[in-house]
CSV table of C-alpha atoms in Angstrom, one decimal:
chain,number,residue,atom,x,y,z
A,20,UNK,CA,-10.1,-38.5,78.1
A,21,UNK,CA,-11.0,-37.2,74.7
A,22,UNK,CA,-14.4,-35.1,74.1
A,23,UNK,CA,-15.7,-38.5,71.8
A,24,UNK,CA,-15.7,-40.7,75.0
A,25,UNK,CA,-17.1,-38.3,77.3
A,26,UNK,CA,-20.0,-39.4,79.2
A,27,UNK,CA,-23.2,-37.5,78.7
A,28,UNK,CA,-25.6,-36.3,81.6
A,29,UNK,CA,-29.5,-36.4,82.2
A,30,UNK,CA,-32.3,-37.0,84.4
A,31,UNK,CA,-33.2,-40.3,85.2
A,32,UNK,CA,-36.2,-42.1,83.6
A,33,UNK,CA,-38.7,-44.0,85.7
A,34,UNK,CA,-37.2,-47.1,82.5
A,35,UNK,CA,-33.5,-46.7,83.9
A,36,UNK,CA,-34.4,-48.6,87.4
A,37,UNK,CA,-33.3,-51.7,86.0
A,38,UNK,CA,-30.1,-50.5,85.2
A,39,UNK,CA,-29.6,-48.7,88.1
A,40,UNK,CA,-30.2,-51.3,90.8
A,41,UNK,CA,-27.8,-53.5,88.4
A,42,UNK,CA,-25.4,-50.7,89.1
A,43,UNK,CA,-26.0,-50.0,92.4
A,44,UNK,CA,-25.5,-54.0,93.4
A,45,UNK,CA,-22.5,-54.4,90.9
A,46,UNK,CA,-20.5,-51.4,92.0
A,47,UNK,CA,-21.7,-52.3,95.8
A,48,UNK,CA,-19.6,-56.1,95.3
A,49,UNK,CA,-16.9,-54.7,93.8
A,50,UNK,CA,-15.7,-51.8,95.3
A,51,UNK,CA,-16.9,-52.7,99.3
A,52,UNK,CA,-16.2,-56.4,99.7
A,53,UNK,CA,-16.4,-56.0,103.0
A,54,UNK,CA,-20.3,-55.0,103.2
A,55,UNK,CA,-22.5,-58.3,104.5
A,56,UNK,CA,-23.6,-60.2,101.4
A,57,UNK,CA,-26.9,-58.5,99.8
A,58,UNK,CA,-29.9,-60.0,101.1
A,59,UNK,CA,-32.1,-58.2,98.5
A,60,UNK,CA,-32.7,-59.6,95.0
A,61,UNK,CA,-32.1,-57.3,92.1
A,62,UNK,CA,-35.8,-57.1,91.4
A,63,UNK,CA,-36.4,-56.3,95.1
A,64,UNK,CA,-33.6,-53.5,94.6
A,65,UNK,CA,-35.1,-52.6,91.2
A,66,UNK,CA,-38.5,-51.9,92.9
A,67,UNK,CA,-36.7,-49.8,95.8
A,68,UNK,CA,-35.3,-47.7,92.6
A,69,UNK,CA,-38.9,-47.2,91.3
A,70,UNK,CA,-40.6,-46.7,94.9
A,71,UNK,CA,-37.9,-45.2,96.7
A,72,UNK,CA,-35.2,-43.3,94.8
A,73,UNK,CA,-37.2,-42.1,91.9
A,74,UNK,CA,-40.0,-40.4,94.1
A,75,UNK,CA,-37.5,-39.0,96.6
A,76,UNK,CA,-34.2,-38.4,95.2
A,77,UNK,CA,-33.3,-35.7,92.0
A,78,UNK,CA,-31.6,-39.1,90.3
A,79,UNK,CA,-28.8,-38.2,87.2
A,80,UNK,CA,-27.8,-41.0,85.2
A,81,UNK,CA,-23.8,-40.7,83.4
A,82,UNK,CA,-24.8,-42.1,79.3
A,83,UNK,CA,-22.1,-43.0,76.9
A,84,UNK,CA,-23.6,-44.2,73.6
A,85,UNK,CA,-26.3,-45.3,74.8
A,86,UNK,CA,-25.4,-47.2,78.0
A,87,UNK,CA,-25.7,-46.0,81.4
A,88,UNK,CA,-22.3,-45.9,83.2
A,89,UNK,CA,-23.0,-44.5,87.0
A,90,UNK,CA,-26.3,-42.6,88.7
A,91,UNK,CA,-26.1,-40.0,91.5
A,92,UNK,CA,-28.9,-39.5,93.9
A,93,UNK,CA,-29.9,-36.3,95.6
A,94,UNK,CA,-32.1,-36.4,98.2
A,95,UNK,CA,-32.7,-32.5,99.4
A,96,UNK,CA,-28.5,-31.7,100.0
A,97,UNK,CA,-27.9,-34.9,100.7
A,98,UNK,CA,-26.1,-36.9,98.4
A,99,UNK,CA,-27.4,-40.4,98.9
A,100,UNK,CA,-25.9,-42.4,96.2
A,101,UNK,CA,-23.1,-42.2,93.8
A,102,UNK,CA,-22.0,-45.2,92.0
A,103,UNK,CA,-20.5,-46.4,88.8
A,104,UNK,CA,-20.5,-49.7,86.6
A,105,UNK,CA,-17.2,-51.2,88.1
A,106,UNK,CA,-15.6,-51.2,84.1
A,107,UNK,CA,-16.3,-46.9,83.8
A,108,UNK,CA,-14.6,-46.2,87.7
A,109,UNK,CA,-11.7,-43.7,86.7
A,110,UNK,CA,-12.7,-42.4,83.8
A,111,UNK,CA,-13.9,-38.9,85.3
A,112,UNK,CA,-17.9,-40.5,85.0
A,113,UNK,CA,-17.8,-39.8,88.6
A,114,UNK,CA,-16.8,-36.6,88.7
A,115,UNK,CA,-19.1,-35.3,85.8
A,116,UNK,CA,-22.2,-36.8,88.3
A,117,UNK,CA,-20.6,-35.1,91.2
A,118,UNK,CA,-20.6,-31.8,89.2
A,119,UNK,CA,-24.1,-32.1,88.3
A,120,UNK,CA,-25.3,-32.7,91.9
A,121,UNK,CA,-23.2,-30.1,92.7
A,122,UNK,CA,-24.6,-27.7,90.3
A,123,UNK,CA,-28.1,-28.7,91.7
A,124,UNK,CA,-26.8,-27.9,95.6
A,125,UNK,CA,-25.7,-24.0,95.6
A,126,UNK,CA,-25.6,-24.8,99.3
A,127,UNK,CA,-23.5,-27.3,99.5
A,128,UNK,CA,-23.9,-31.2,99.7
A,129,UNK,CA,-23.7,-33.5,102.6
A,130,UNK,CA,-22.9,-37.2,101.7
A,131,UNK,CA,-22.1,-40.9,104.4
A,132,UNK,CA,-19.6,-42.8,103.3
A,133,UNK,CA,-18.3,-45.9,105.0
A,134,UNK,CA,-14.7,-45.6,107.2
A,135,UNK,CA,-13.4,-48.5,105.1
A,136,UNK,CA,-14.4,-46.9,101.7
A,137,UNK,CA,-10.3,-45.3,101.2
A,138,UNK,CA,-11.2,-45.1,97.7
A,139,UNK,CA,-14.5,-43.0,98.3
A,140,UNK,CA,-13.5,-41.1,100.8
A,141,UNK,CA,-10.0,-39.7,98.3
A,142,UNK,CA,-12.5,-39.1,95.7
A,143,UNK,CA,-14.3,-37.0,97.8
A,144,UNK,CA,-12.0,-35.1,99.2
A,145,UNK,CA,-9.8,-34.5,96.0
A,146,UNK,CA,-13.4,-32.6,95.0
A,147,UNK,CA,-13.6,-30.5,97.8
A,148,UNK,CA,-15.4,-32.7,100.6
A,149,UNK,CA,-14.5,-32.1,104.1
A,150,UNK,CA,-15.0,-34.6,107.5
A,151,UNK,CA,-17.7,-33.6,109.9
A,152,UNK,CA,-18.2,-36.3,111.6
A,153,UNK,CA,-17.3,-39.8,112.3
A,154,UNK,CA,-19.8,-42.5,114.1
A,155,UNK,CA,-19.2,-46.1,115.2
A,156,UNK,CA,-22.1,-47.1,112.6
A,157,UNK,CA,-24.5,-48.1,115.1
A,158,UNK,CA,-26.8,-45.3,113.2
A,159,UNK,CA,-26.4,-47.0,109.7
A,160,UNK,CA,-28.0,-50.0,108.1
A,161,UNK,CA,-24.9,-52.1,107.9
A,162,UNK,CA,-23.5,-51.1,111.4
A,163,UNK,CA,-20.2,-50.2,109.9
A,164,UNK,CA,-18.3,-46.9,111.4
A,165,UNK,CA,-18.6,-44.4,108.9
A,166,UNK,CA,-18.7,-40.8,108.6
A,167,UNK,CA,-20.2,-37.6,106.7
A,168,UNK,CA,-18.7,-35.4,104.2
A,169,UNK,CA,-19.4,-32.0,103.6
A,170,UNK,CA,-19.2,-29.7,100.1
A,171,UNK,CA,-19.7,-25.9,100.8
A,172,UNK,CA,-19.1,-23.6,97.5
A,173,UNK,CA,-17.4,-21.3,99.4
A,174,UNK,CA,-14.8,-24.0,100.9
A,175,UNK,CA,-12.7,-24.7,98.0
A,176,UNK,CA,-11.4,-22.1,94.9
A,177,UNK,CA,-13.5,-23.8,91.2
């Protein structure tokens, strides 16, 4: 990917909710079908951006001219949400968030992603991430098994 296509990172603005729940429930659909239909509509997820994520989360936005392609959302060393527009997955969007919330975390990150999330769980680990532990779900919202990931800057050679 050439320097002119390159994605752009910054904080998140209390006016990018909109276009983050619209990512959030987009990227949700398409890249875990197998998550029970959404319940919440995208005003009630927009208003969880502004109540929730915004007050509680360090929240980076990926920008490329002028649209937003992806957030990340760090909640102490947790990373609570990563996700892309489905049209900017493999493009290295991801990985510029992941770099940023890693820059933020100089002792380490700790993220939950779903057992059936293959595509997830190779991004993670091509960047470093590590299993800790798996559950049977019964501990997550969608009761899914699913399991946390661990980043420690001393783990892997950068």
């Amino acid at each position: 990917m050439g320097d002119d296509t390159r994605a752009e990172i910054r904080l998140a603005y209390a006016a990018d909710a909109t276009v983050i729940a619209r990512i959030h429930l987009a990227s949700r659909a398409a890249t875990m079908p197998y998550l029970p239909p959404q319940k919440r509509s995208p005003a009630q997820v927009t208003r969880w951006v502004e109540d929730v994520l915004l007050k509680e989360c360090h929240i980076w936005v990926a920008v490329r001219d002028a649209v937003v392609l992806g957030y990340a959302a760090l909640g102490g060393n947790v990373l609570e949400h990563l996700y892309l527009r489905p049209d900017a997955r493999r493009q290295g969007v991801g990985t510029l968030l992941l770099d940023e919330v890693r820059r933020h975390s100089p002792d380490g990150v700790l993220l939950h992603v779903f057992q059936q999330n293959t595509d997830a769980r190779a991004f993670y680990e091509r960047h470093g991430f590590t299993v800790l532990d798996t559950s049977d779900g019964s501990q997550n919202m969608e009761h899914l098994p699913d399991m946390t990931l661990r980043w420690a800057p001393n783990d892997v050679t950068r």
